mmCIF file of C-alpha atoms and ligand atoms in Angstrom:
data_model
loop_
_atom_site.group_PDB
_atom_site.id
_atom_site.type_symbol
_atom_site.label_atom_id
_atom_site.label_comp_id
_atom_site.label_asym_id
_atom_site.label_seq_id
_atom_site.Cartn_x
_atom_site.Cartn_y
_atom_site.Cartn_z
ATOM 1 C CA MET X 1 -23.510 -56.828 53.871
ATOM 2 C CA GLY X 2 -22.020 -60.136 55.092
ATOM 3 C CA SER X 3 -20.093 -60.591 58.340
ATOM 4 C CA THR X 4 -17.998 -57.567 59.339
ATOM 5 C CA TRP X 5 -14.619 -59.341 58.875
ATOM 6 C CA ASP X 6 -13.707 -62.621 57.181
ATOM 7 C CA THR X 7 -10.739 -63.040 59.608
ATOM 8 C CA PRO X 8 -10.732 -62.444 63.398
ATOM 9 C CA ARG X 9 -9.616 -58.869 64.047
ATOM 10 C CA THR X 10 -8.255 -56.945 67.033
ATOM 11 C CA ALA X 11 -9.090 -53.270 67.478
ATOM 12 C CA VAL X 12 -7.560 -50.571 69.661
ATOM 13 C CA VAL X 13 -9.679 -47.580 70.665
ATOM 14 C CA THR X 14 -7.910 -44.584 72.224
ATOM 15 C CA GLY X 15 -9.911 -42.592 74.764
ATOM 16 C CA GLY X 16 -12.275 -45.546 74.705
ATOM 17 C CA ALA X 17 -13.365 -45.650 78.339
ATOM 18 C CA ARG X 18 -16.122 -43.048 78.048
ATOM 19 C CA GLY X 19 -18.328 -41.227 75.553
ATOM 20 C CA ILE X 20 -17.972 -41.841 71.816
ATOM 21 C CA GLY X 21 -14.896 -44.065 72.302
ATOM 22 C CA ARG X 22 -16.807 -46.300 74.702
ATOM 23 C CA ALA X 23 -19.646 -46.681 72.183
ATOM 24 C CA ILE X 24 -17.080 -47.499 69.474
ATOM 25 C CA ALA X 25 -15.452 -50.174 71.674
ATOM 26 C CA VAL X 26 -18.831 -51.768 72.429
ATOM 27 C CA ALA X 27 -19.921 -51.669 68.759
ATOM 28 C CA LEU X 28 -16.641 -53.193 67.527
ATOM 29 C CA ALA X 29 -16.963 -55.965 70.138
ATOM 30 C CA GLN X 30 -20.585 -56.595 69.083
ATOM 31 C CA ALA X 31 -19.370 -56.809 65.475
ATOM 32 C CA GLY X 32 -16.976 -59.593 66.521
ATOM 33 C CA ALA X 33 -13.620 -57.899 67.103
ATOM 34 C CA SER X 34 -11.404 -58.249 70.156
ATOM 35 C CA VAL X 35 -11.046 -54.758 71.591
ATOM 36 C CA VAL X 36 -8.342 -53.042 73.644
ATOM 37 C CA VAL X 37 -9.160 -49.651 75.128
ATOM 38 C CA ILE X 38 -6.380 -47.173 75.893
ATOM 39 C CA ASP X 39 -7.460 -44.449 78.321
ATOM 40 C CA ARG X 40 -6.176 -42.569 81.355
ATOM 41 C CA ASP X 41 -9.379 -43.347 83.306
ATOM 42 C CA GLU X 42 -8.478 -46.802 84.638
ATOM 43 C CA GLY X 43 -11.687 -47.185 86.695
ATOM 44 C CA ALA X 44 -13.886 -46.649 83.630
ATOM 45 C CA CYS X 45 -11.652 -49.062 81.639
ATOM 46 C CA VAL X 46 -12.147 -51.806 84.236
ATOM 47 C CA GLU X 47 -15.920 -51.294 84.156
ATOM 48 C CA LEU X 48 -16.051 -51.386 80.339
ATOM 49 C CA ALA X 49 -13.860 -54.493 80.083
ATOM 50 C CA ARG X 50 -16.169 -56.212 82.592
ATOM 51 C CA GLU X 51 -19.215 -55.239 80.507
ATOM 52 C CA ILE X 52 -17.770 -56.500 77.191
ATOM 53 C CA GLY X 53 -16.233 -59.685 78.644
ATOM 54 C CA PRO X 54 -13.206 -61.796 77.689
ATOM 55 C CA THR X 55 -12.796 -60.245 74.222
ATOM 56 C CA ALA X 56 -11.932 -56.891 75.822
ATOM 57 C CA GLY X 57 -8.761 -55.584 77.432
ATOM 58 C CA PHE X 58 -7.436 -52.214 78.437
ATOM 59 C CA CYS X 59 -4.251 -50.299 78.980
ATOM 60 C CA ALA X 60 -4.065 -47.187 81.170
ATOM 61 C CA ALA X 61 -1.987 -44.481 79.503
ATOM 62 C CA ASP X 62 -1.699 -40.753 78.952
ATOM 63 C CA MET X 63 -2.159 -40.256 75.218
ATOM 64 C CA ALA X 64 -0.373 -36.875 75.452
ATOM 65 C CA SER X 65 2.878 -38.741 76.182
ATOM 66 C CA VAL X 66 4.682 -40.404 73.253
ATOM 67 C CA PRO X 67 6.529 -42.970 75.460
ATOM 68 C CA ASP X 68 3.151 -43.881 77.017
ATOM 69 C CA ILE X 69 1.616 -44.284 73.535
ATOM 70 C CA GLU X 70 4.404 -46.627 72.391
ATOM 71 C CA ARG X 71 4.111 -48.725 75.574
ATOM 72 C CA ALA X 72 0.310 -48.899 75.318
ATOM 73 C CA ILE X 73 0.228 -49.867 71.627
ATOM 74 C CA ASP X 74 2.819 -52.629 72.208
ATOM 75 C CA ALA X 75 0.876 -53.901 75.237
ATOM 76 C CA ALA X 76 -2.407 -53.794 73.287
ATOM 77 C CA ALA X 77 -0.930 -55.796 70.378
ATOM 78 C CA ALA X 78 0.442 -58.396 72.806
ATOM 79 C CA MET X 79 -2.933 -58.843 74.527
ATOM 80 C CA PHE X 80 -4.695 -60.710 71.685
ATOM 81 C CA GLY X 81 -1.636 -61.374 69.489
ATOM 82 C CA SER X 82 -2.383 -58.820 66.746
ATOM 83 C CA LEU X 83 -3.456 -55.245 66.072
ATOM 84 C CA ASP X 84 -5.524 -54.762 62.914
ATOM 85 C CA ILE X 85 -7.751 -51.750 63.593
ATOM 86 C CA LEU X 86 -6.773 -48.485 65.276
ATOM 87 C CA VAL X 87 -9.426 -45.929 66.199
ATOM 88 C CA ASN X 88 -7.777 -42.614 67.079
ATOM 89 C CA ASN X 89 -10.654 -41.250 69.133
ATOM 90 C CA VAL X 90 -9.052 -39.535 72.129
ATOM 91 C CA GLY X 91 -9.689 -35.805 72.284
ATOM 92 C CA ILE X 92 -10.238 -32.908 74.666
ATOM 93 C CA LEU X 93 -12.430 -29.881 74.074
ATOM 94 C CA SER X 94 -11.126 -26.335 74.238
ATOM 95 C CA THR X 95 -13.445 -23.344 73.862
ATOM 96 C CA THR X 96 -10.838 -20.727 74.832
ATOM 97 C CA ALA X 97 -10.756 -17.662 72.591
ATOM 98 C CA LEU X 98 -7.423 -16.759 70.985
ATOM 99 C CA ALA X 99 -7.067 -13.649 73.189
ATOM 100 C CA ASP X 100 -7.088 -15.843 76.325
ATOM 101 C CA LEU X 101 -5.219 -18.852 74.943
ATOM 102 C CA SER X 102 -1.983 -19.887 76.705
ATOM 103 C CA GLU X 103 0.862 -21.753 75.044
ATOM 104 C CA GLN X 104 0.307 -24.604 77.535
ATOM 105 C CA GLU X 105 -3.339 -25.046 76.523
ATOM 106 C CA TRP X 106 -2.479 -24.937 72.792
ATOM 107 C CA ASP X 107 0.243 -27.577 73.315
ATOM 108 C CA LEU X 108 -2.026 -29.830 75.402
ATOM 109 C CA VAL X 109 -4.872 -29.725 72.868
ATOM 110 C CA MET X 110 -2.469 -30.447 70.001
ATOM 111 C CA SER X 111 -0.823 -33.280 71.949
ATOM 112 C CA VAL X 112 -4.028 -35.074 72.925
ATOM 113 C CA ASN X 113 -6.035 -34.406 69.752
ATOM 114 C CA LEU X 114 -3.369 -34.576 67.026
ATOM 115 C CA LYS X 115 0.039 -35.852 68.140
ATOM 116 C CA SER X 116 -1.575 -38.896 69.769
ATOM 117 C CA ALA X 117 -3.129 -39.951 66.446
ATOM 118 C CA ALA X 118 0.131 -39.612 64.516
ATOM 119 C CA PHE X 119 2.202 -41.571 67.045
ATOM 120 C CA ALA X 120 -0.405 -44.242 67.837
ATOM 121 C CA THR X 121 -0.567 -44.873 64.069
ATOM 122 C CA LYS X 122 3.231 -44.921 63.819
ATOM 123 C CA TYR X 123 3.494 -47.656 66.457
ATOM 124 C CA ALA X 124 0.431 -49.613 65.224
ATOM 125 C CA VAL X 125 1.353 -49.780 61.521
ATOM 126 C CA PRO X 126 4.141 -52.419 61.851
ATOM 127 C CA PHE X 127 1.600 -54.831 63.413
ATOM 128 C CA MET X 128 -0.845 -54.205 60.528
ATOM 129 C CA GLU X 129 1.928 -54.635 57.933
ATOM 130 C CA ARG X 130 2.734 -58.028 59.441
ATOM 131 C CA ARG X 131 -0.803 -59.216 58.591
ATOM 132 C CA GLY X 132 -1.027 -57.338 55.256
ATOM 133 C CA TRP X 133 -4.257 -55.626 56.316
ATOM 134 C CA GLY X 134 -5.137 -52.611 58.424
ATOM 135 C CA ARG X 135 -7.730 -49.998 59.225
ATOM 136 C CA VAL X 136 -7.099 -46.622 60.838
ATOM 137 C CA VAL X 137 -10.163 -44.537 61.694
ATOM 138 C CA ASN X 138 -9.624 -41.018 63.025
ATOM 139 C CA VAL X 139 -12.340 -39.246 65.000
ATOM 140 C CA ALA X 140 -12.236 -35.649 63.764
ATOM 141 C CA SER X 141 -15.025 -33.097 64.270
ATOM 142 C CA MET X 142 -17.386 -30.865 62.373
ATOM 143 C CA ALA X 143 -15.224 -28.085 63.894
ATOM 144 C CA GLY X 144 -12.333 -29.205 61.698
ATOM 145 C CA ARG X 145 -14.544 -29.058 58.603
ATOM 146 C CA MET X 146 -16.089 -25.617 59.074
ATOM 147 C CA GLY X 147 -14.236 -23.796 61.885
ATOM 148 C CA GLY X 148 -16.477 -24.685 64.822
ATOM 149 C CA VAL X 149 -19.752 -23.300 66.201
ATOM 150 C CA SER X 150 -18.551 -22.694 69.775
ATOM 151 C CA THR X 151 -15.095 -24.304 69.899
ATOM 152 C CA GLY X 152 -11.826 -22.405 70.278
ATOM 153 C CA CYS X 153 -9.176 -22.126 67.568
ATOM 154 C CA ALA X 154 -6.848 -24.721 69.167
ATOM 155 C CA TYR X 155 -9.571 -27.382 69.055
ATOM 156 C CA SER X 156 -10.743 -26.467 65.533
ATOM 157 C CA ALA X 157 -7.156 -26.356 64.235
ATOM 158 C CA SER X 158 -6.330 -29.741 65.815
ATOM 159 C CA LYS X 159 -9.377 -31.297 64.144
ATOM 160 C CA ALA X 160 -8.632 -29.708 60.741
ATOM 161 C CA ALA X 161 -5.093 -31.102 61.059
ATOM 162 C CA ILE X 162 -6.509 -34.584 61.742
ATOM 163 C CA LEU X 163 -8.160 -34.421 58.310
ATOM 164 C CA GLY X 164 -4.791 -33.561 56.715
ATOM 165 C CA LEU X 165 -3.138 -36.407 58.630
ATOM 166 C CA THR X 166 -5.879 -38.757 57.409
ATOM 167 C CA LYS X 167 -5.271 -37.865 53.748
ATOM 168 C CA CYS X 168 -1.476 -38.007 53.979
ATOM 169 C CA LEU X 169 -1.414 -41.372 55.775
ATOM 170 C CA ALA X 170 -4.058 -42.776 53.405
ATOM 171 C CA LEU X 171 -1.710 -42.079 50.480
ATOM 172 C CA ARG X 172 1.409 -43.385 52.248
ATOM 173 C CA LEU X 173 -0.141 -46.587 53.641
ATOM 174 C CA ALA X 174 -2.341 -47.714 50.722
ATOM 175 C CA SER X 175 0.406 -49.915 49.263
ATOM 176 C CA ALA X 176 0.447 -51.843 52.581
ATOM 177 C CA ASN X 177 -3.326 -52.479 52.272
ATOM 178 C CA ILE X 178 -3.957 -50.178 55.242
ATOM 179 C CA THR X 179 -6.840 -47.728 54.823
ATOM 180 C CA VAL X 180 -7.062 -44.447 56.740
ATOM 181 C CA ASN X 181 -10.378 -42.618 57.020
ATOM 182 C CA ALA X 182 -12.051 -40.122 59.335
ATOM 183 C CA VAL X 183 -15.439 -39.564 60.914
ATOM 184 C CA ALA X 184 -16.448 -35.971 61.659
ATOM 185 C CA PRO X 185 -19.129 -35.903 64.374
ATOM 186 C CA GLY X 186 -21.323 -32.912 65.040
ATOM 187 C CA PRO X 187 -22.584 -32.176 68.584
ATOM 188 C CA THR X 188 -22.883 -35.545 70.348
ATOM 189 C CA ASN X 189 -24.248 -36.337 73.796
ATOM 190 C CA THR X 190 -21.174 -37.160 75.941
ATOM 191 C CA ASP X 191 -19.356 -35.692 78.972
ATOM 192 C CA MET X 192 -17.536 -33.387 76.541
ATOM 193 C CA PHE X 193 -20.879 -31.855 75.677
ATOM 194 C CA ALA X 194 -21.995 -31.610 79.317
ATOM 195 C CA GLY X 195 -20.324 -28.191 79.678
ATOM 196 C CA PHE X 196 -23.109 -26.615 77.644
ATOM 197 C CA THR X 197 -26.267 -25.269 79.335
ATOM 198 C CA PRO X 198 -29.716 -26.767 78.527
ATOM 199 C CA GLU X 199 -30.487 -23.517 76.681
ATOM 200 C CA GLN X 200 -27.348 -23.888 74.525
ATOM 201 C CA ILE X 201 -28.293 -27.509 73.801
ATOM 202 C CA ARG X 202 -31.836 -26.449 72.778
ATOM 203 C CA ASN X 203 -30.262 -23.839 70.480
ATOM 204 C CA PHE X 204 -28.059 -26.499 68.905
ATOM 205 C CA GLU X 205 -31.058 -28.754 68.394
ATOM 206 C CA ARG X 206 -33.064 -25.981 66.735
ATOM 207 C CA THR X 207 -30.337 -25.628 64.106
ATOM 208 C CA ILE X 208 -29.866 -29.360 63.413
ATOM 209 C CA PRO X 209 -32.023 -30.451 60.426
ATOM 210 C CA LEU X 210 -32.668 -33.907 61.991
ATOM 211 C CA GLY X 211 -33.798 -32.134 65.198
ATOM 212 C CA ARG X 212 -31.490 -33.599 67.860
ATOM 213 C CA ILE X 213 -27.861 -33.863 68.910
ATOM 214 C CA GLY X 214 -26.063 -37.110 68.095
ATOM 215 C CA ARG X 215 -25.860 -40.237 70.207
ATOM 216 C CA PRO X 216 -22.426 -41.862 70.634
ATOM 217 C CA GLU X 217 -23.839 -44.987 68.911
ATOM 218 C CA ASN X 218 -24.470 -42.942 65.740
ATOM 219 C CA ILE X 219 -20.735 -42.254 65.466
ATOM 220 C CA ALA X 220 -19.799 -45.814 66.499
ATOM 221 C CA ASP X 221 -21.859 -47.384 63.681
ATOM 222 C CA THR X 222 -19.949 -45.340 61.092
ATOM 223 C CA VAL X 223 -16.602 -46.283 62.644
ATOM 224 C CA VAL X 224 -17.506 -49.998 62.513
ATOM 225 C CA PHE X 225 -18.341 -49.625 58.814
ATOM 226 C CA LEU X 226 -15.008 -47.898 58.051
ATOM 227 C CA ALA X 227 -13.187 -50.636 60.011
ATOM 228 C CA SER X 228 -15.017 -53.454 58.220
ATOM 229 C CA ASP X 229 -14.162 -55.495 55.131
ATOM 230 C CA SER X 230 -17.025 -53.675 53.365
ATOM 231 C CA ALA X 231 -15.065 -50.402 53.348
ATOM 232 C CA SER X 232 -12.077 -51.964 51.542
ATOM 233 C CA PHE X 233 -12.110 -49.444 48.653
ATOM 234 C CA MET X 234 -12.379 -46.307 50.825
ATOM 235 C CA THR X 235 -9.311 -44.429 51.975
ATOM 236 C CA GLY X 236 -8.531 -40.764 52.701
ATOM 237 C CA ALA X 237 -12.250 -40.048 53.144
ATOM 238 C CA THR X 238 -14.145 -38.169 55.850
ATOM 239 C CA ILE X 239 -17.736 -39.086 56.706
ATOM 240 C CA ASP X 240 -19.852 -36.328 58.308
ATOM 241 C CA VAL X 241 -22.218 -37.597 61.038
ATOM 242 C CA ASN X 242 -24.025 -34.520 62.308
ATOM 243 C CA GLY X 243 -27.768 -34.666 61.624
ATOM 244 C CA GLY X 244 -27.361 -32.426 58.567
ATOM 245 C CA LEU X 245 -25.847 -29.495 60.510
ATOM 246 C CA TYR X 246 -22.960 -29.305 58.033
ATOM 247 C CA THR X 247 -23.310 -30.884 54.621
ATOM 248 C CA GLY X 248 -19.767 -30.335 53.365
ATOM 249 C CA SER X 249 -18.317 -28.432 50.444
HETATM 250 N N1 LIG W 68 -18.990 -34.960 71.989
HETATM 251 C C1 LIG W 68 -19.032 -34.179 70.917
HETATM 252 O O1 LIG W 68 -19.940 -33.326 70.725
HETATM 253 C C2 LIG W 68 -17.967 -34.322 69.839
HETATM 254 C C3 LIG W 68 -18.166 -33.667 68.614
HETATM 255 C C4 LIG W 68 -17.210 -33.793 67.627
HETATM 256 C C5 LIG W 68 -16.061 -34.548 67.839
HETATM 257 N N2 LIG W 68 -15.889 -35.164 69.044
HETATM 258 C C6 LIG W 68 -14.654 -35.936 69.217
HETATM 259 O O2 LIG W 68 -14.957 -37.253 69.608
HETATM 260 C C7 LIG W 68 -13.887 -37.791 70.410
HETATM 261 C C8 LIG W 68 -14.472 -38.350 71.708
HETATM 262 O O3 LIG W 68 -15.129 -37.282 72.388
HETATM 263 P P1 LIG W 68 -16.154 -37.545 73.589
HETATM 264 O O4 LIG W 68 -17.213 -36.513 73.461
HETATM 265 O O5 LIG W 68 -16.501 -38.977 73.659
HETATM 266 O O6 LIG W 68 -15.201 -37.140 74.828
HETATM 267 P P2 LIG W 68 -15.312 -37.573 76.371
HETATM 268 O O7 LIG W 68 -14.703 -36.435 77.113
HETATM 269 O O8 LIG W 68 -16.694 -38.010 76.694
HETATM 270 O O9 LIG W 68 -14.361 -38.859 76.444
HETATM 271 C C9 LIG W 68 -12.986 -38.735 76.178
HETATM 272 C C10 LIG W 68 -12.234 -39.937 76.703
HETATM 273 O O10 LIG W 68 -10.846 -39.692 76.461
HETATM 274 C C11 LIG W 68 -10.110 -39.935 77.661
HETATM 275 N N3 LIG W 68 -8.935 -39.055 77.670
HETATM 276 C C12 LIG W 68 -8.907 -37.696 77.658
HETATM 277 N N4 LIG W 68 -7.645 -37.261 77.671
HETATM 278 C C13 LIG W 68 -6.848 -38.361 77.688
HETATM 279 C C14 LIG W 68 -5.430 -38.554 77.702
HETATM 280 N N5 LIG W 68 -4.562 -37.519 77.729
HETATM 281 N N6 LIG W 68 -4.960 -39.823 77.687
HETATM 282 C C15 LIG W 68 -5.809 -40.889 77.680
HETATM 283 N N7 LIG W 68 -7.156 -40.761 77.683
HETATM 284 C C16 LIG W 68 -7.658 -39.506 77.690
HETATM 285 C C17 LIG W 68 -11.073 -39.638 78.790
HETATM 286 O O11 LIG W 68 -10.687 -40.302 79.998
HETATM 287 C C18 LIG W 68 -12.395 -40.166 78.212
HETATM 288 O O12 LIG W 68 -12.558 -41.534 78.475
HETATM 289 C C19 LIG W 68 -12.904 -36.627 70.616
HETATM 290 O O13 LIG W 68 -11.837 -36.712 69.711
HETATM 291 C C20 LIG W 68 -13.754 -35.404 70.325
HETATM 292 O O14 LIG W 68 -12.987 -34.300 69.908
HETATM 293 C C21 LIG W 68 -16.817 -35.082 70.049
#
């Protein structure tokens, strides 16, 4: 593989201040992209931007709010003068069983995990069209592929819907030379995973063929590939990164 991009590229990572998104932002910056993180945690954004240096920026926003998404995408594109790569990473976990699920929780999970990806893409696409090149990478989940080991139905449904969104937008945006792909992580060591007890984590690890839960960097490496020039002939695809826990159907 040669250099990641033959033209300087700017990437936006939603929910990029912590966890998998943070690792994606760092990996994209290491690969040579300018990176703008959109996240509601402004303190963590400041810290990350300081760590990456002058090729990083951030925009504080609530990705559950469509007006906030539009404002943040416009601000991100203005920061380095273009927007070529969008990583729809933001997500919240819900383990609530259907019997206990409220309408508010369903709506919040769908807003953060699904609606944010559709609308961030909507507002980012015109910037990609202007340059005749674009990459959208959606962070789904193994839960969307096979129903979820311990996740609730709102989370699993939001992640299954992300895969449908990925395929639909891949078909609609191909003529603009914009690819749309997804990564489906299995259990990965972030704050989202911190709710599980050490015993639950050991149980997970016993069932994972490669013998451990994922590191955020494992997901980030796959995202960088899908965002690179090397992935130019892939669109509408989902890559499973889960240590062999789910091998697809
Ligand atoms: N960690 C796992 O085991 C795992 C497994 C499969 C898929 N995923 C997916 O990976 C993605 C990242 O997960 P993670 O584990 O890094 O999560 P995390 O909780 O560690 O980080 C999520 C980030 O999103 C931000 N965020 C949350 N809600 C927001 C909102 N409304 N507006 C703006 N920012 C918001 C948080 O501030 C945080 O920086 C999610 O889409 C998640 O569903 C995670």
